[in-house]
Coordinates of C-alpha atoms and ligand atoms in Angstrom, one line a residue:
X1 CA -125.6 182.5 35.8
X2 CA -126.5 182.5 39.7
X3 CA -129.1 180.4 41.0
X4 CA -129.8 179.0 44.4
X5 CA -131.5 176.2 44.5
X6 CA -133.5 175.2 47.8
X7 CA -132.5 170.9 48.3
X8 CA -135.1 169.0 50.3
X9 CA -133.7 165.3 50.8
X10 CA -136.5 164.0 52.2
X11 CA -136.7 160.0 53.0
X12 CA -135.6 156.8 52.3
X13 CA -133.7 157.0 49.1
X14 CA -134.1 160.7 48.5
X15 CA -130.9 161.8 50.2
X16 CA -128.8 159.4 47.7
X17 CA -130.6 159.6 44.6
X18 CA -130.5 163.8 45.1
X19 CA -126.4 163.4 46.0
X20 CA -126.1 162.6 42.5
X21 CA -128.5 165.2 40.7
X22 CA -126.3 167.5 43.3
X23 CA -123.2 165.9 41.4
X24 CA -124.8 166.4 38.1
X25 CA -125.7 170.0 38.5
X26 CA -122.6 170.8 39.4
X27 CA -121.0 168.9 36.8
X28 CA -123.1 171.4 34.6
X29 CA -122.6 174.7 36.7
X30 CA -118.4 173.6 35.7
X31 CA -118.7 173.2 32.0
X32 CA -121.0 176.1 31.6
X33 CA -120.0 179.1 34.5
X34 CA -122.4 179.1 36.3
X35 CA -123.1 179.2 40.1
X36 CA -125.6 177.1 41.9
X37 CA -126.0 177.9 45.5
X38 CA -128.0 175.1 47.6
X39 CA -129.5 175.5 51.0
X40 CA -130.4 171.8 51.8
X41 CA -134.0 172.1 54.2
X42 CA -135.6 169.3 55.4
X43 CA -140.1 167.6 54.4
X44 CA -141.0 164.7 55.6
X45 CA -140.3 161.6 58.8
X46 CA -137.0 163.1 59.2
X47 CA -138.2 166.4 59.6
X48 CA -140.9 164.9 62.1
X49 CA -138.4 163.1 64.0
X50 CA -136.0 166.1 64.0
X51 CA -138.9 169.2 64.7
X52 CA -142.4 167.0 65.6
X53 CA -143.2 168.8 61.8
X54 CA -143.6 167.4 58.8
X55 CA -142.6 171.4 57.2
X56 CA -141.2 173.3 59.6
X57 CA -142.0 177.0 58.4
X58 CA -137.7 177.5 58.1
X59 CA -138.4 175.2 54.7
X60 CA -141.4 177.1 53.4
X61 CA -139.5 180.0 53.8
X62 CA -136.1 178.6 52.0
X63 CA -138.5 177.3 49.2
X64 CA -140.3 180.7 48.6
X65 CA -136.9 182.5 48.9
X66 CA -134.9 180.3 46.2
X67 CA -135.3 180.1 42.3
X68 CA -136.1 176.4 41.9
X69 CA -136.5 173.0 44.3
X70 CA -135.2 170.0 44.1
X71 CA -136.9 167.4 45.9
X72 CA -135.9 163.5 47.0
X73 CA -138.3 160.9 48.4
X74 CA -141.1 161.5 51.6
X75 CA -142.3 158.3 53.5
X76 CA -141.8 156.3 55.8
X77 CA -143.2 152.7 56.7
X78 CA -143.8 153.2 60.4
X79 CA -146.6 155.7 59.3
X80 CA -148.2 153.8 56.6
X81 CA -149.2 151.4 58.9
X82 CA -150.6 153.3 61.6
X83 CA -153.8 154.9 60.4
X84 CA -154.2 156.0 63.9
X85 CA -151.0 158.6 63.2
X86 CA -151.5 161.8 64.1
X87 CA -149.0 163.4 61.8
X88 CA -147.8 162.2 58.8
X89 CA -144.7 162.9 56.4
X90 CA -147.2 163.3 53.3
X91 CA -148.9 166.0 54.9
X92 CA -145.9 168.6 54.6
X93 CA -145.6 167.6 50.6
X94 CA -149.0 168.4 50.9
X95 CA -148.6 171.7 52.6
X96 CA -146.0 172.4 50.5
X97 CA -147.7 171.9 47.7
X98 CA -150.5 174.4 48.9
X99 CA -148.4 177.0 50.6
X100 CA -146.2 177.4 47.2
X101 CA -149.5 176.9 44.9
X102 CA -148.0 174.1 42.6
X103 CA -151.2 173.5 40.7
X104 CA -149.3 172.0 37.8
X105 CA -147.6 168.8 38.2
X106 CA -145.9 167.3 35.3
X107 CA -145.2 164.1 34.5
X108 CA -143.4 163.0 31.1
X109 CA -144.3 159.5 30.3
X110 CA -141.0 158.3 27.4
X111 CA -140.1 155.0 26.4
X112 CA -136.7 154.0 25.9
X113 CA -135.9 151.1 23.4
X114 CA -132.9 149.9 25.4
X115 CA -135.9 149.1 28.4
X116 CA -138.6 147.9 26.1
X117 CA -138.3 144.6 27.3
X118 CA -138.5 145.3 31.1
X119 CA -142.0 146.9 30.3
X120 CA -144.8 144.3 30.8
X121 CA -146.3 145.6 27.5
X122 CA -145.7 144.4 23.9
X123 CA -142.5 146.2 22.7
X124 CA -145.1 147.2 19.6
X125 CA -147.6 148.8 21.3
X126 CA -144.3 150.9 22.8
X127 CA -142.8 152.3 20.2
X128 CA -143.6 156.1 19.5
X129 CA -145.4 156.7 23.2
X130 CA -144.4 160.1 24.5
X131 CA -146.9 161.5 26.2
X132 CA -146.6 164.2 29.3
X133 CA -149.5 164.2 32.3
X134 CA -150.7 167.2 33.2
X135 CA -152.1 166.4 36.7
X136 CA -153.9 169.5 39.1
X137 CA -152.1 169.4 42.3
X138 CA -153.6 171.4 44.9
X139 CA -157.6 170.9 44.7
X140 CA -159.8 168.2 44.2
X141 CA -160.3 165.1 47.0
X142 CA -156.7 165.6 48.2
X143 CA -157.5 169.1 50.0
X144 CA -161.4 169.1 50.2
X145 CA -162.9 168.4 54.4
X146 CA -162.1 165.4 55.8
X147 CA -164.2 163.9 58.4
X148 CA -164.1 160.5 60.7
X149 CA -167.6 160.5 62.8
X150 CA -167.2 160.6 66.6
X151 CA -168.0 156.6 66.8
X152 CA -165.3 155.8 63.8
X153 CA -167.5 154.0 61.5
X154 CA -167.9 156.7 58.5
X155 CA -166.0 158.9 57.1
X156 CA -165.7 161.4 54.3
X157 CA -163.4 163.6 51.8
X158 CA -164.9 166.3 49.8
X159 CA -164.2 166.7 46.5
X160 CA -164.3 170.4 45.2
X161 CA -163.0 172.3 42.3
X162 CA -163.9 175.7 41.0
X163 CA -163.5 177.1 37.7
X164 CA -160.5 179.1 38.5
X165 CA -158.1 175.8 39.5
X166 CA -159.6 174.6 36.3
X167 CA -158.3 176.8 34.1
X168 CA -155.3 177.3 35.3
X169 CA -154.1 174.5 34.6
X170 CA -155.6 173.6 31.5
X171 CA -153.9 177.3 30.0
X172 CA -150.8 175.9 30.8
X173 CA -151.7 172.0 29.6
X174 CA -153.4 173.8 26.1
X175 CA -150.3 175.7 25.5
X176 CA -147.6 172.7 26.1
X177 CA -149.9 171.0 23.4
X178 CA -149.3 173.4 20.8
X179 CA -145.6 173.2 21.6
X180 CA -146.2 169.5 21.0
X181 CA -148.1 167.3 18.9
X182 CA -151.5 169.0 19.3
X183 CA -153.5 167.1 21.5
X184 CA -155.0 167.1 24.3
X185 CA -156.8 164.7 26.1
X186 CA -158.8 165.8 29.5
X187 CA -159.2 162.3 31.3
X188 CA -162.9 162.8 33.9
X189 CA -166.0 160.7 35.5
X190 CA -168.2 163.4 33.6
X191 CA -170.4 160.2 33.6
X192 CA -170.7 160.2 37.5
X193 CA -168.8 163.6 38.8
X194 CA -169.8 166.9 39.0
X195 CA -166.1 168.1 39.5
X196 CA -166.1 166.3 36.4
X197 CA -168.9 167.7 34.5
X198 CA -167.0 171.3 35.6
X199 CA -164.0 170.7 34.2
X200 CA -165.4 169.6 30.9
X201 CA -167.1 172.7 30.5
X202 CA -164.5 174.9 31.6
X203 CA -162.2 173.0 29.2
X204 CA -164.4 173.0 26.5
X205 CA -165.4 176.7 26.4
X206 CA -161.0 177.5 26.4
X207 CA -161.0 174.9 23.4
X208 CA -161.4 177.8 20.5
X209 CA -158.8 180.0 22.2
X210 CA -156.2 177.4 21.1
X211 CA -157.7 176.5 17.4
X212 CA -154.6 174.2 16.7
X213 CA -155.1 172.1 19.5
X214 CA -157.7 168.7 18.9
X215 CA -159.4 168.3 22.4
X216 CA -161.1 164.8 23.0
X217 CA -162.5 163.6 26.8
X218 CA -161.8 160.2 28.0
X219 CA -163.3 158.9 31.3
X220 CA -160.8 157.9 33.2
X221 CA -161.9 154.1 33.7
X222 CA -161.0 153.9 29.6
X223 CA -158.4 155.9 30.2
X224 CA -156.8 153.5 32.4
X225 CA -157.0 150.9 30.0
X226 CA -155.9 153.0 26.9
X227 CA -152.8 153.5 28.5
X228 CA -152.0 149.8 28.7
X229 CA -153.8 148.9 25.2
X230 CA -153.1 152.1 23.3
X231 CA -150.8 154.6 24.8
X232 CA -149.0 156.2 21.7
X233 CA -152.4 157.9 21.2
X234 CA -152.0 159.8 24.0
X235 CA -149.9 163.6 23.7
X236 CA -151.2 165.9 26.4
X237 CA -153.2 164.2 29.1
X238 CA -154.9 167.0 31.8
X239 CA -156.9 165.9 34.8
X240 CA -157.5 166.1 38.3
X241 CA -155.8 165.5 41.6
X242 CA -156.2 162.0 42.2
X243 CA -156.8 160.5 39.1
X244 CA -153.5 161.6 38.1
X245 CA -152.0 160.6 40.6
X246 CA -153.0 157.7 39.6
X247 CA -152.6 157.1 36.1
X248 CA -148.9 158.4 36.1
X249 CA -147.9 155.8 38.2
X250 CA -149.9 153.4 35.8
X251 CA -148.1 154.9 32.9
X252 CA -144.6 155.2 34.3
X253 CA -144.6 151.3 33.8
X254 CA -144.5 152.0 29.8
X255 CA -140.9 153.1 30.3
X256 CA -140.1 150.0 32.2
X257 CA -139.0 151.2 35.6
X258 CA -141.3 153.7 38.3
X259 CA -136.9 155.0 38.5
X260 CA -136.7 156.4 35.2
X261 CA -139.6 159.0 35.6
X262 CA -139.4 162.8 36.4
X263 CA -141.6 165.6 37.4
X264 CA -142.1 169.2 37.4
X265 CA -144.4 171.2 39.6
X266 CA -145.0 174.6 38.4
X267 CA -146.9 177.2 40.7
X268 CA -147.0 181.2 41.2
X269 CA -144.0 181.3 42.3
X270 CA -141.0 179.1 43.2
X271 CA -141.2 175.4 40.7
X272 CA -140.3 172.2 42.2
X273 CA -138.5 168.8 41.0
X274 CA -138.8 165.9 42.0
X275 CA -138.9 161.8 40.6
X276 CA -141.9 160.9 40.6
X277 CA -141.2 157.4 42.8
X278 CA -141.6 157.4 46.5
X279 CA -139.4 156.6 49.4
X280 CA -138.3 153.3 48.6
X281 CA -137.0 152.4 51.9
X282 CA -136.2 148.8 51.5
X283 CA -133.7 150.1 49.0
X284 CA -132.3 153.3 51.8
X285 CA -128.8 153.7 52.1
X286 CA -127.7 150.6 49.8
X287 CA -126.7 152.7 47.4
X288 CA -128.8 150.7 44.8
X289 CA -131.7 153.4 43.7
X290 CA -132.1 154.4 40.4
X291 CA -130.9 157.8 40.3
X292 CA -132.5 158.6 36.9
X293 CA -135.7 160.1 37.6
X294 CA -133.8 162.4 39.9
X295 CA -131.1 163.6 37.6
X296 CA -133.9 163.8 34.9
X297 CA -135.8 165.9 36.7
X298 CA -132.6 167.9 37.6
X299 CA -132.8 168.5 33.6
X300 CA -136.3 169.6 34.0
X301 CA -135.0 172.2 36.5
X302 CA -132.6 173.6 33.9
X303 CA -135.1 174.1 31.5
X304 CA -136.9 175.9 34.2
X305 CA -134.1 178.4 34.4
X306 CA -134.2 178.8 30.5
X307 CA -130.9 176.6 30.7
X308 CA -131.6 174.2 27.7
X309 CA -128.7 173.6 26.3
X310 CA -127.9 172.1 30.3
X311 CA -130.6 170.6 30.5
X312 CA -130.3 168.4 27.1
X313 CA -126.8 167.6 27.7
X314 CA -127.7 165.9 31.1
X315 CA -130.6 163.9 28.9
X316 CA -128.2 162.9 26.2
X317 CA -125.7 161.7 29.3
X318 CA -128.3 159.6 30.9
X319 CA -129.3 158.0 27.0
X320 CA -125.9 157.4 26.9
X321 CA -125.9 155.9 30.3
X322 CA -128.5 153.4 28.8
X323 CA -127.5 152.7 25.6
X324 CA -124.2 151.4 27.3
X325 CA -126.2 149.3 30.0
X326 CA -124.8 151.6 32.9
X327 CA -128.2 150.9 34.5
X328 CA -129.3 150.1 38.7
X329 CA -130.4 147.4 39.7
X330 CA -134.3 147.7 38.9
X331 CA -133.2 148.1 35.2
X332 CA -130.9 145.0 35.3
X333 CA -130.6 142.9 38.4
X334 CA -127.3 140.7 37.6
X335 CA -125.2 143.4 35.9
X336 CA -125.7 146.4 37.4
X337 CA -124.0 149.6 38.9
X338 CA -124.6 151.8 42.0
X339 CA -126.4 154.3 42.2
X340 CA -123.4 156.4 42.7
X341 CA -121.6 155.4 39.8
X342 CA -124.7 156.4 38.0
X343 CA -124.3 160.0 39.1
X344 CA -120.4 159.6 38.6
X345 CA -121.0 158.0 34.8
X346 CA -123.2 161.3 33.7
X347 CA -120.8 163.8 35.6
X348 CA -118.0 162.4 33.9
X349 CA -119.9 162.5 30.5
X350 CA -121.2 166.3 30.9
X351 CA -117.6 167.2 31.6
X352 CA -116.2 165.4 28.7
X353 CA -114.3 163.1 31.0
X354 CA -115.5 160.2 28.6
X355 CA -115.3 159.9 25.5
X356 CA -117.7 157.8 24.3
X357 CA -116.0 156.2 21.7
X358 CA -112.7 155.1 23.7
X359 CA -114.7 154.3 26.8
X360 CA -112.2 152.1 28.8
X361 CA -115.4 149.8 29.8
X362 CA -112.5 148.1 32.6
X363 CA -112.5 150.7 34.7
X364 CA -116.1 151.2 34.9
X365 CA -116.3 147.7 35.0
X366 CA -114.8 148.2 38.0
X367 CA -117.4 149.8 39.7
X368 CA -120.1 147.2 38.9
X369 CA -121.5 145.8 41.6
X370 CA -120.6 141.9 42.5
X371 CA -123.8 141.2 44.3
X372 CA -125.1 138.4 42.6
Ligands
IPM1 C1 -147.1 161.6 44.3 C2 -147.3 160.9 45.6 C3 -148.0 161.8 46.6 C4 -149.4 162.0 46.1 C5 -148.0 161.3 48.1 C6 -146.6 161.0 48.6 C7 -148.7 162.2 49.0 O1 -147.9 159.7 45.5 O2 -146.5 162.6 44.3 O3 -147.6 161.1 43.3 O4 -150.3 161.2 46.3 O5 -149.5 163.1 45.4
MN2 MN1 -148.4 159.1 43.4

């Protein structure tokens, strides 16, 4: 099979933790015959240093021309902490977002026994969470009017939804859920919202198209807390913009490192793939990221390309990877590896370069780090 994949590197730690999904894919594309093509395109503060753009139109058009994305990192300090900036790297994930439609972003929440422990929650109230986010990604607060009065002392962001972007998603959310175990939970402020009250109707009134599926609401303030008290009772969770945006970083703390998580963005046309941690810049060029997310997501790509049999092969490589401790340095901070020996580890194990039973643990001992 021949694919070309559009690469966006973006900042910070993107460019390295990508370098080894790269690595992994074309571990895959060996092993299997196929061809992955990638035309690298740059989002973000290096595209603003480079062009004065946060998405120079040449990306928009690579994007819309390829068959999947594969994104790193955006950010960059030196904009967080002006609020007086002008442009922003955020804004072209934003526009990207828009311009390509991705109105599905999915986020897997799984818990892996080997990092129970580095999860500030009971290793009980762990066991059996697998739950995926469904969050809308092109409506809500994020892209409603934005307004500073003249004098700078108010300010405002709509929040807008219409039935349409509703149900959109919620199709897509309502049919995972029958693929998995049947439930879906739509997390609102119907209490307080109107957006809210919306998409409880909208929801509601799909609910007998998809007589299989349980539906039950959860305002999002309980919701916040459920995750941390009770999270195995969660299976599908759908909801808006910003509240997913901030419950999946909430969540991603159930699998005991923001590193481990992936993502999927699914729109009209071209999908997109990305970790679902940001920029990390203290950790830039130090080769110390944790590639996982990124290589994970790499597996969601596959699937995207009706590749699963890739795609489970680079999972089973990175359980492997834990099981054996080949883990960064946010999963073990004495006894860890690089993040290129990472990609290197799950290469080698996709190609059959290890064999897991006569693994000669001296060479990869080897390339530990000795940072102490
Ligand atoms: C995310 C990020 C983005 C968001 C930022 C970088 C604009 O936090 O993908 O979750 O808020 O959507
Ligand atoms: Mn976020």
């Amino acid at each position: 099979m021949k694919k070309n994949i559009a690469v966006i590197n973006g900042d910070g730690i993107g460019p390295e933790v990508t370098a080894q999904s790269i690595r992994v894919l074309n571990a895959i594309a060996q092993k299997f015959n196929h061809e992955f093509n990638y035309t690298y395109c740059m989002m973000g503060a290096c595209a603003i240093d480079a062009t004065g753009n946060p998405l120079p139109d040449e990306t928009i058009e690579i994007c819309l021309n390829s068959d999947a994305i594969l994104f790193g990192a955006i950010g960059d300090p030196k904009y967080d902490n002006d609020p007086t900036a002008k442009v922003r790297p955020e804004q072209g994930l934003l526009k990207l977002r828009k311009s390509l439609q991705l109105f599905a972003n999915i986020r897997p929440i799984t818990t892996y026994t080997t990092l129970q422990h580095l999860s500030p929650l009971k290793e009980s109230q762990l066991e059996n969470v697998d739950f995926v986010i469904f969050r809308e990604l092109t409506g809500g607060i994020y892209f409603g009017k934005k307004e500073l009065s003249e004098d700078g002392t108010q300010a405002l962001d709509e929040c807008t939804y219409n039935v349409k972007e509703i149900e959109r998603i919620a199709e897509v959310a309502f049919k995972n859920a029958q693929q998995r175990r049947k439930k879906l939970t739509l997390v609102d402020k119907a209490n307080v919202l109107e957006t809210s009250r919306l998409w409880r109707k909208v929801v509601k009134e799909m609910a007998p198209k998809f007589p299989d599926v349980e539906v039950d609401f959860m305002f999002v303030d309980n919701a916040a807390m459920q995750i941390i008290i009770n999270p195995k009772q969660f299976d599908v969770v759908l909801t808006e913009n910003m509240f997913g945006d901030i419950i999946s970083d909430e969540a991603s703390v159930l699998s005991g490192s923001l590193g481990m998580l992936p993502s999927a963005s699914y729109g009209v046309c071209t999908a997109l793939f990305e970790p679902i941690h940001g920029s990390y810049p203290q950790a830039a060029g130090k080769d110390i990221a944790n590639p996982t997310g990124s290589i994970l997501s790499a597996a969601m790509l596959l699937d995207y390309l009706n590749l699963h049999d890739e795609a489970r092969l680079v999972r089973q490589a990175i359980n492997w990877t834990l099981e054996n401790k080949f883990v960064t340095k946010d999963i073990d901070p004495i006894n860890f590896y690089f993040t290129s020996t990472i990609g290197e580890l799950v290469s080698d194990y996709v190609l059959n370069n290890i064999n897991p039973q006569e693994i000669n643990q001296e060479n990869i001992e080897l390339r530990k780090s000795t940072i102490i």
